[in-house]
Short mmCIF file of C-alpha atoms in Angstrom, two decimals:
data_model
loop_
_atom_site.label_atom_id
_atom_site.label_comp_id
_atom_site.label_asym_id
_atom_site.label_seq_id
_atom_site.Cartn_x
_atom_site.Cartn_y
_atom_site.Cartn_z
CA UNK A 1 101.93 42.74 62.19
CA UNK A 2 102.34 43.93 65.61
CA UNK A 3 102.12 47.74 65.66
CA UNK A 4 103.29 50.38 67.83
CA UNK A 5 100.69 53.82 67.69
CA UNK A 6 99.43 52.24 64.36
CA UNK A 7 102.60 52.46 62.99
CA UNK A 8 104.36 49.20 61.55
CA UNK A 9 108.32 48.49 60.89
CA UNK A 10 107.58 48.50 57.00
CA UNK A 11 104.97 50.30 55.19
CA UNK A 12 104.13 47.70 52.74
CA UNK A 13 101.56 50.06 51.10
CA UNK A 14 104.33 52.60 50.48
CA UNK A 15 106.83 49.40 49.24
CA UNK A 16 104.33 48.68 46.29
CA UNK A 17 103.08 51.81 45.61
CA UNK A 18 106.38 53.44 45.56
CA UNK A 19 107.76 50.30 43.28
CA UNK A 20 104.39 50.53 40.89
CA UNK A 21 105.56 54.20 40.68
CA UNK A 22 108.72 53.90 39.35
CA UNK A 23 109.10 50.36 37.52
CA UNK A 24 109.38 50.83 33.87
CA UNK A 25 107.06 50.37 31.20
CA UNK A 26 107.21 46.63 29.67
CA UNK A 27 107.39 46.57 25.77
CA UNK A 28 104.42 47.59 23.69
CA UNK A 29 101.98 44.92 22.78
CA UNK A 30 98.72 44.55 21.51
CA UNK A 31 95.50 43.57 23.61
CA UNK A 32 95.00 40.15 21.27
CA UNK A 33 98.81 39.62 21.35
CA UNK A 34 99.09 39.90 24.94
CA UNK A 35 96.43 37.20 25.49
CA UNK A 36 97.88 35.22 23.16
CA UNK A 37 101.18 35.39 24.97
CA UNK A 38 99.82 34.36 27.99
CA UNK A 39 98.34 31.75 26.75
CA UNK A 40 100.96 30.39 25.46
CA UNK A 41 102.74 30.80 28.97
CA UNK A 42 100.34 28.38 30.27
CA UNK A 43 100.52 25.78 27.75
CA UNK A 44 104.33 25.72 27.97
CA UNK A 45 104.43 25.58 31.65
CA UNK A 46 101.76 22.40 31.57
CA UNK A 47 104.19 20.52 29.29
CA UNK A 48 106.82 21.66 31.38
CA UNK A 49 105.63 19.08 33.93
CA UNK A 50 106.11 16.15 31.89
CA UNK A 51 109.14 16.57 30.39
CA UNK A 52 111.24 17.54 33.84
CA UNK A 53 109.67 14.49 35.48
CA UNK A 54 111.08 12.48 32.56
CA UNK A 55 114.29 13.79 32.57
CA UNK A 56 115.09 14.10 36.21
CA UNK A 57 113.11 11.06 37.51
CA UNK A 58 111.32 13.23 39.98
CA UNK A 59 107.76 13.17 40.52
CA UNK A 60 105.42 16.02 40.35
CA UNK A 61 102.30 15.28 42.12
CA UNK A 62 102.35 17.70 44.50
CA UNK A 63 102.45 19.99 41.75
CA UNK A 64 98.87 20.05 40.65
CA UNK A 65 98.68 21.92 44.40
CA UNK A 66 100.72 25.16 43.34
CA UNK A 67 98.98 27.61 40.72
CA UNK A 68 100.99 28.89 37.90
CA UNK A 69 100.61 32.84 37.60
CA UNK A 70 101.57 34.85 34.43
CA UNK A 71 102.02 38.67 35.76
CA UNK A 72 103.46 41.39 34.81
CA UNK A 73 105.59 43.70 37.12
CA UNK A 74 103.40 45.01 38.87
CA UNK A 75 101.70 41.52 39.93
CA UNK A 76 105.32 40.59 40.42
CA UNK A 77 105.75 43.52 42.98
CA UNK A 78 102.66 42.45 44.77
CA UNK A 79 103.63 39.03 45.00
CA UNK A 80 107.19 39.99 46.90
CA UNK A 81 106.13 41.82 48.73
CA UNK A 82 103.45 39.84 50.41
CA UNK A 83 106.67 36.77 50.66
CA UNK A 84 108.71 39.58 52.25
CA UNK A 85 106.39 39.92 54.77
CA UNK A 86 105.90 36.59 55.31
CA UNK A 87 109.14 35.20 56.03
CA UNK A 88 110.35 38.63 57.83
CA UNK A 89 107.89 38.80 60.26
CA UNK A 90 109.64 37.38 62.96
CA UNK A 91 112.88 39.56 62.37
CA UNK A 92 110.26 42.96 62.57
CA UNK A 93 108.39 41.81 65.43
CA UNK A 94 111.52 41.38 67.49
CA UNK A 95 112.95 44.82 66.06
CA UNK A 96 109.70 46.22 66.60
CA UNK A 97 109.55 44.85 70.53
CA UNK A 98 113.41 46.91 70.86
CA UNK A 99 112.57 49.76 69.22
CA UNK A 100 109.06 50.18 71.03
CA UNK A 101 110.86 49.57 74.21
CA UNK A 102 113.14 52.76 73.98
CA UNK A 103 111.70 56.19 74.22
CA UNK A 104 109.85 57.67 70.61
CA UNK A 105 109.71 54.39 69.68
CA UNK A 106 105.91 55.16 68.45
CA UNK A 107 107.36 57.97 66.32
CA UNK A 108 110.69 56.35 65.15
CA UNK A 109 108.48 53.80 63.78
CA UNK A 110 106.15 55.51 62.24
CA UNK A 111 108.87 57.97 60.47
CA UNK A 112 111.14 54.26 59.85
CA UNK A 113 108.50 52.50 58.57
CA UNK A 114 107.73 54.87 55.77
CA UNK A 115 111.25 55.30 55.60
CA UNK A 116 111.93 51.24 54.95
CA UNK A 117 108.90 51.48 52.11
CA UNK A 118 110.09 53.49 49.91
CA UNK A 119 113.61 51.83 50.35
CA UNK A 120 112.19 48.62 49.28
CA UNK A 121 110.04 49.74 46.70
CA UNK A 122 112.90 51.10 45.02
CA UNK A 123 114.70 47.73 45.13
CA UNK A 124 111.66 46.24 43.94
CA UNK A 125 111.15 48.54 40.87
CA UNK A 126 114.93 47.47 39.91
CA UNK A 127 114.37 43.85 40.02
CA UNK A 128 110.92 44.12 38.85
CA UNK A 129 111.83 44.14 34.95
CA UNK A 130 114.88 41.68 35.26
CA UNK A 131 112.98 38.16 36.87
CA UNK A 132 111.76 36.09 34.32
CA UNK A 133 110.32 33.92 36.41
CA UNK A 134 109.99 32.85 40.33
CA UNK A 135 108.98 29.98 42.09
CA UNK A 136 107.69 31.40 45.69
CA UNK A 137 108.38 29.03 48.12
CA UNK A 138 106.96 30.33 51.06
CA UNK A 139 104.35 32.25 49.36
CA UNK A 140 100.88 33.46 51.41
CA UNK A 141 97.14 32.74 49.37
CA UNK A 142 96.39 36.42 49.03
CA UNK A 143 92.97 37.78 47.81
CA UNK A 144 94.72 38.69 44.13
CA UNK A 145 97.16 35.50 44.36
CA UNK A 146 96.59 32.12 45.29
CA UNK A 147 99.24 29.83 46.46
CA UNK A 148 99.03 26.21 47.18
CA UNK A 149 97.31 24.19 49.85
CA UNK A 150 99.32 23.75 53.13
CA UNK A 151 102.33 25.86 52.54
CA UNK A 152 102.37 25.39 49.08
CA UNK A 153 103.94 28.03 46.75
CA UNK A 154 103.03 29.22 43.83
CA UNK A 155 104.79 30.19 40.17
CA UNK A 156 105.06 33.36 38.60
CA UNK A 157 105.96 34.10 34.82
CA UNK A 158 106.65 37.74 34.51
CA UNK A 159 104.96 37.71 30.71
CA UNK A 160 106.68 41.40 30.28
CA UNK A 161 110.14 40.53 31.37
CA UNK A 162 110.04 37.11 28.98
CA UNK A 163 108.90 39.26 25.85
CA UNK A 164 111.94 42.13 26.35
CA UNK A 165 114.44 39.54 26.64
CA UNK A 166 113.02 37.22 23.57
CA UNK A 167 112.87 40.82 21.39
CA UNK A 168 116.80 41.64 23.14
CA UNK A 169 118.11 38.59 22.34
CA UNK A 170 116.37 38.19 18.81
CA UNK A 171 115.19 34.53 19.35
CA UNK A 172 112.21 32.49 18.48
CA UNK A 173 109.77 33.60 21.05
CA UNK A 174 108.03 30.49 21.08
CA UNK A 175 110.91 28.55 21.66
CA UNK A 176 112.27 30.99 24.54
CA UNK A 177 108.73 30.61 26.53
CA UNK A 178 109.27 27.18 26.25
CA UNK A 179 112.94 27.13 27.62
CA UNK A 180 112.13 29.39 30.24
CA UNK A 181 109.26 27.63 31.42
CA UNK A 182 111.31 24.94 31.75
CA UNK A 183 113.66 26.38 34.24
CA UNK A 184 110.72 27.82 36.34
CA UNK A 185 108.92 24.33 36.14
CA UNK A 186 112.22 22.08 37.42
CA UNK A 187 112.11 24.77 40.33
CA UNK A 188 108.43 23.76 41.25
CA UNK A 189 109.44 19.46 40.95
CA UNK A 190 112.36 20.30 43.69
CA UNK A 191 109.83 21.75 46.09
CA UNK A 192 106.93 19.58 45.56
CA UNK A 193 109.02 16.42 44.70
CA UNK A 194 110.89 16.99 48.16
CA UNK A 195 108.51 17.55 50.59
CA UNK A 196 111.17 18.50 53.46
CA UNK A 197 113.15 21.26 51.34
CA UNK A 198 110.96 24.03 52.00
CA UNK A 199 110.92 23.79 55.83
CA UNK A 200 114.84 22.96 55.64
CA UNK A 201 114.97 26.18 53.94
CA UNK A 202 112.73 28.30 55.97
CA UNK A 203 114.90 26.95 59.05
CA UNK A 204 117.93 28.44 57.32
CA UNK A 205 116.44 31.77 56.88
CA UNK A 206 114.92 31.83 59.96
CA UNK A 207 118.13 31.22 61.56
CA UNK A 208 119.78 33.61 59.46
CA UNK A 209 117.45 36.56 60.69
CA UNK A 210 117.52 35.86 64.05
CA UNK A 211 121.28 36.05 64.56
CA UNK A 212 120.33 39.73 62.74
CA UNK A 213 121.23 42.54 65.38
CA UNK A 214 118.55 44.32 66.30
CA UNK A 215 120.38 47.32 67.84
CA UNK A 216 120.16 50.50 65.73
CA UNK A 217 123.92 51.38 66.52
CA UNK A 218 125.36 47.90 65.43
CA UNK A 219 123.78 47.84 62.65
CA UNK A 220 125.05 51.29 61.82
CA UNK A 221 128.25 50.81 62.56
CA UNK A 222 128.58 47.53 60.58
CA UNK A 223 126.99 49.43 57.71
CA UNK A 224 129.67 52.22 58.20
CA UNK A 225 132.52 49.70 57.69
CA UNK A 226 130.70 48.46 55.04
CA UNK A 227 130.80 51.48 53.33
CA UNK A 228 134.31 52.37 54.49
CA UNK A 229 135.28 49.04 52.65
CA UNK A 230 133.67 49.88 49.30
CA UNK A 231 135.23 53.31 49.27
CA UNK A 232 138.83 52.11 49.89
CA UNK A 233 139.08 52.72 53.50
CA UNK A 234 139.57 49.34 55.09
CA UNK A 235 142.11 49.06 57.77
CA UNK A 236 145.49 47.91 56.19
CA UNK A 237 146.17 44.56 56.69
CA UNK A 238 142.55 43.55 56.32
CA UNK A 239 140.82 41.24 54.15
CA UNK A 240 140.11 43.02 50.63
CA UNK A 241 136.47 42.97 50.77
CA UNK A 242 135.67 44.39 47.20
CA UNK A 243 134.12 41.34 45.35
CA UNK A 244 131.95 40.89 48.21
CA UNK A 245 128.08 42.61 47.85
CA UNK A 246 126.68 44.92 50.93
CA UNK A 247 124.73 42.31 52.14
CA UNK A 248 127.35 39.83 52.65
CA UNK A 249 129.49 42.92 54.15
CA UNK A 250 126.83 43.90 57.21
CA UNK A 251 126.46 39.86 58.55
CA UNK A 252 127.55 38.45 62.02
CA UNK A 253 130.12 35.52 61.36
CA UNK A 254 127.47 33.07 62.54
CA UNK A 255 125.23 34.71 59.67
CA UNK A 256 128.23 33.64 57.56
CA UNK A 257 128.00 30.39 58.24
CA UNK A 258 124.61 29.91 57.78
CA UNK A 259 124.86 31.48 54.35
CA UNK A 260 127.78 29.39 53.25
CA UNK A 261 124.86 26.82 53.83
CA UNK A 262 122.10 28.68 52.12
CA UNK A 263 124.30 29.62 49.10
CA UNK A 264 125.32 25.70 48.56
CA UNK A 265 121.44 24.89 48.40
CA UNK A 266 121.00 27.79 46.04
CA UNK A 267 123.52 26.69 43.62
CA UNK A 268 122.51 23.58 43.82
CA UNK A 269 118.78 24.52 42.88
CA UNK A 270 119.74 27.04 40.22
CA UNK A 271 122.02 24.66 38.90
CA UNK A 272 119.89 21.72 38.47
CA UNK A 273 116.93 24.00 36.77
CA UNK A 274 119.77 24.82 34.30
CA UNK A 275 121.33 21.39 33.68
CA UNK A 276 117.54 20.41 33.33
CA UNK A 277 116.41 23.56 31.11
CA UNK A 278 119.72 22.30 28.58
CA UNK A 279 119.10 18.64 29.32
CA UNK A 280 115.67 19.04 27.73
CA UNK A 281 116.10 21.69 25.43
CA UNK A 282 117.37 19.44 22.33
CA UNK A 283 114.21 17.06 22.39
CA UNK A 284 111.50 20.32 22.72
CA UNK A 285 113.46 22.85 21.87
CA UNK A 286 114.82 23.56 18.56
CA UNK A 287 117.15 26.28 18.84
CA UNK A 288 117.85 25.81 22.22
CA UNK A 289 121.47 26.16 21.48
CA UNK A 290 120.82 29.93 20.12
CA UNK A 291 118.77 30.78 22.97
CA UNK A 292 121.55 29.82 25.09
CA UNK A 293 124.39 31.10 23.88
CA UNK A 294 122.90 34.62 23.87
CA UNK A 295 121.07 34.02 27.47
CA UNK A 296 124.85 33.30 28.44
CA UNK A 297 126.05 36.36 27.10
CA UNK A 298 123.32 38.54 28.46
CA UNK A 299 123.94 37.45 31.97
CA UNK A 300 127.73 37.54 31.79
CA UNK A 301 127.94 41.04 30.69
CA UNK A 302 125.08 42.90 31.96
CA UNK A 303 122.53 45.80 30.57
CA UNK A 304 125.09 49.11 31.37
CA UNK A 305 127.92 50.01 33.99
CA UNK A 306 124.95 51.68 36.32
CA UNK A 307 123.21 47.65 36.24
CA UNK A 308 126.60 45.81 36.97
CA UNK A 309 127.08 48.39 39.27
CA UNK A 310 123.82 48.00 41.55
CA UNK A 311 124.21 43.93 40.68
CA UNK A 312 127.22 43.74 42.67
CA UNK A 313 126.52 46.47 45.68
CA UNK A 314 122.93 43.90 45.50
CA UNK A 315 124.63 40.73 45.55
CA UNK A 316 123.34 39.56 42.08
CA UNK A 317 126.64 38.83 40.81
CA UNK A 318 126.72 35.65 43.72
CA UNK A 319 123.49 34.43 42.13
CA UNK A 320 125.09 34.90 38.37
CA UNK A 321 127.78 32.70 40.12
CA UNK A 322 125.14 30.37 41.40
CA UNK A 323 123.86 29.39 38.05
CA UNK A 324 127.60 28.76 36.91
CA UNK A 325 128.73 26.68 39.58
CA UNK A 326 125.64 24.77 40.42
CA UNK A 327 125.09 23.95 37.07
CA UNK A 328 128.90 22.46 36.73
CA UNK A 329 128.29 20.43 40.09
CA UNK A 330 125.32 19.10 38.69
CA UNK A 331 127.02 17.62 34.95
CA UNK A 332 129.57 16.40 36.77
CA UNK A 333 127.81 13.96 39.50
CA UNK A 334 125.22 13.15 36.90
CA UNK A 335 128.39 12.08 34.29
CA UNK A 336 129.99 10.80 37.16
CA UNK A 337 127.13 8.15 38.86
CA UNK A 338 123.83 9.09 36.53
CA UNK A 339 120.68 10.83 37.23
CA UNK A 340 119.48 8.35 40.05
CA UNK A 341 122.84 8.65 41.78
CA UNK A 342 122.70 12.11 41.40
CA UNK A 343 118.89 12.13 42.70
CA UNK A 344 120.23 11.21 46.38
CA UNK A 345 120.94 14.68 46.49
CA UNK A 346 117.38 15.07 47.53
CA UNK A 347 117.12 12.27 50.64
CA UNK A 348 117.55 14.51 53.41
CA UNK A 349 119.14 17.89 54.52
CA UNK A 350 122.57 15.88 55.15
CA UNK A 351 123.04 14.56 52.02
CA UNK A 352 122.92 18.30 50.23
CA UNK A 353 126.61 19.61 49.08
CA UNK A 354 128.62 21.87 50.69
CA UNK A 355 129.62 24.80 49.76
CA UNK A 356 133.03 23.36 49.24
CA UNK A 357 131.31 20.05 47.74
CA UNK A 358 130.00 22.55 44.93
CA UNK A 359 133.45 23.36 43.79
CA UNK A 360 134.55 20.08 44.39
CA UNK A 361 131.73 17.17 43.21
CA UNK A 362 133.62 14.45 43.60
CA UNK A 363 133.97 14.74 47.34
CA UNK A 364 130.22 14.76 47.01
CA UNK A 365 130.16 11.46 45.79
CA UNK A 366 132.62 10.13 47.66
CA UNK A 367 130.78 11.10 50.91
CA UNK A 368 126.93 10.52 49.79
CA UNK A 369 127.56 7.39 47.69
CA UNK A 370 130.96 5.77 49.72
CA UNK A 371 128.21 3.94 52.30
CA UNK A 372 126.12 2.46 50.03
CA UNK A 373 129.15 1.57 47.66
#
């Protein structure tokens, strides 16, 4: 990254050191159980393949491209960090270009840099033991993690993370790798089944960030009514911003727009990997509908008042709603015109739902599938 007096917009040293630091312990296993638990990992998410291509009709060439990782948190730490920096970098370099511009700028950046570290490091030590699983789309080869050939991402099972739940939860733990493997492995067939989806989505973001504002005082103040709204002290007459998260809170209303976009896509994907997960369950997994029920009931109500709490200020609660509504969008085109009517979904950007089309499927189906009707 470009650097001002050696010093860069985020001190990604400081972000993982700082999140190594503070990220909890995982659950006590033994040496010979460990490996045998990531073994495992790796044998469910081969099968994986075969049984989402079956069920959703998509193929998964591309597939044999992206390595599957099993981590724990602190490889998980490492490997978000290095996709933060990836897909930020053109946000910091123009924030780094205004802030260098202005006088200190070597010395605000320096002192914000470290600053910005430790700030995500401490988001990253939070999240760290709740993901059990991530497909990286836009994930850089590093010398510690490889990622696919041209772009190509890579997936991570978070061996840790899977074992708390499994023990939470009290389920079969082999059956719970599988199921979660599942999940993880229909997110891998979208993105090498549809080769445009990851630059569609990296347009998105892109386009997202750079209607950002870059000037310290804007940002401030948006932050400041941010805050004013979360503590009650929203103009009257204003829009009751309380079940909206900080992030949504600080953005631009083009941002808005754009995220409308991103958060259909989202659903969609989170949705399908669910529909999929369930959809295969029955065949592979025998107490699928245990594992579910509980999973359900673990999301819904969350691990104390201090996790709901930072899961709504963090916006988790939208991705909670993701899962929910994406999944429903999905049952209901698939009951509605089957899996290959359904699978249109994936021909080009224009023929993913809206956010409105997620609440509403049939107007999905009425606008994708009217033509060729």
């Amino acid at each position: 990254m470009t650097s001002i007096g050696g010093a860069e917009m985020v001190d990604w040293n400081l972000a993982v050191a700082t999140a190594t630091r503070l990220v909890r312990p995982g659950p006590e296993v033994s040496r010979d159980e460990a490996r045998a638990i990531v073994a495992e990992l790796r044998r469910h998410a081969k099968s994986s393949e075969e049984h989402v291509r079956s069920f959703t009709g998509m193929g998964t060439e591309g597939a044999h491209d992206t390595p599957v990782l099993v981590v724990d948190r602190a490889g998980w730490i490492k490997a978000n960090v290095a996709g933060f920096r990836e897909i930020l970098k053109p946000l910091l370099d123009k924030m780094q270009d205004k802030r260098g511009s202005g006088p200190g700028g070597a010395v605000l950046g320096a002192v914000g840099g470290k600053v910005t570290g430790v700030e995500l490091g401490m988001l990253l030590s939070f999240l760290a033991s709740r993901v059990l699983g991530q497909y990286e789309t836009f994930a850089p080869a590093t010398r510690d993690l490889p990622a696919g050939a041209n772009g190509g991402g890579r997936l991570l099972l978070v061996a840790p993370n899977i074992v708390h739940v499994e023990r939470e939860l009290d389920v079969d733990p082999h059956d719970f790798r599988l199921w979660v493997c599942l999940h993880e492995e229909t997110h891998r067939t979208q993105f090498t089944a549809v080769p445009w989806l990851r630059d569609h989505l990296e347009g998105e973001i892109q386009s997202f960030l750079g209607e950002t504002e870059v000037d310290p005082m804007t940002v401030l103040e948006r932050v400041r009514e941010a805050a004013q709204s979360f503590a009650g002290g929203r103009p009257e007459g204003e829009e009751d911003d309380a079940s909206r998260s900080l992030v949504e809170l600080v953005q631009t209303p083009a941002q808005r727009e754009i995220l409308a976009r991103l958060t259909a896509v989202m659903s969609l994907l989170e949705g399908h990997a669910d529909f999929v997960m369930d959809g295969v369950g029955p065949d592979v997994v025998p107490s699928v509908t245990e594992i579910r029920e509980k999973f359900k009931e673990r999301r819904a109500r969350g691990a104390s008042r201090l996790d709901q709490a930072l899961r709504k200020l963090l916006g988790l609660d939208a991705k909670l709603r993701q899962y929910r509504d994406g999944e429903r969008f999905v049952r209901a085109v698939v009951q509605e015109v089957g899996m290959d009517g359904f699978n249109r979904v994936w021909t080009s950007p224009n023929t993913l739902p809206t956010k409105a089309e997620i609440a509403k499927p049939a107007d999905w189906v009425a606008r994708v599938h009217r033509k060729g009707d």
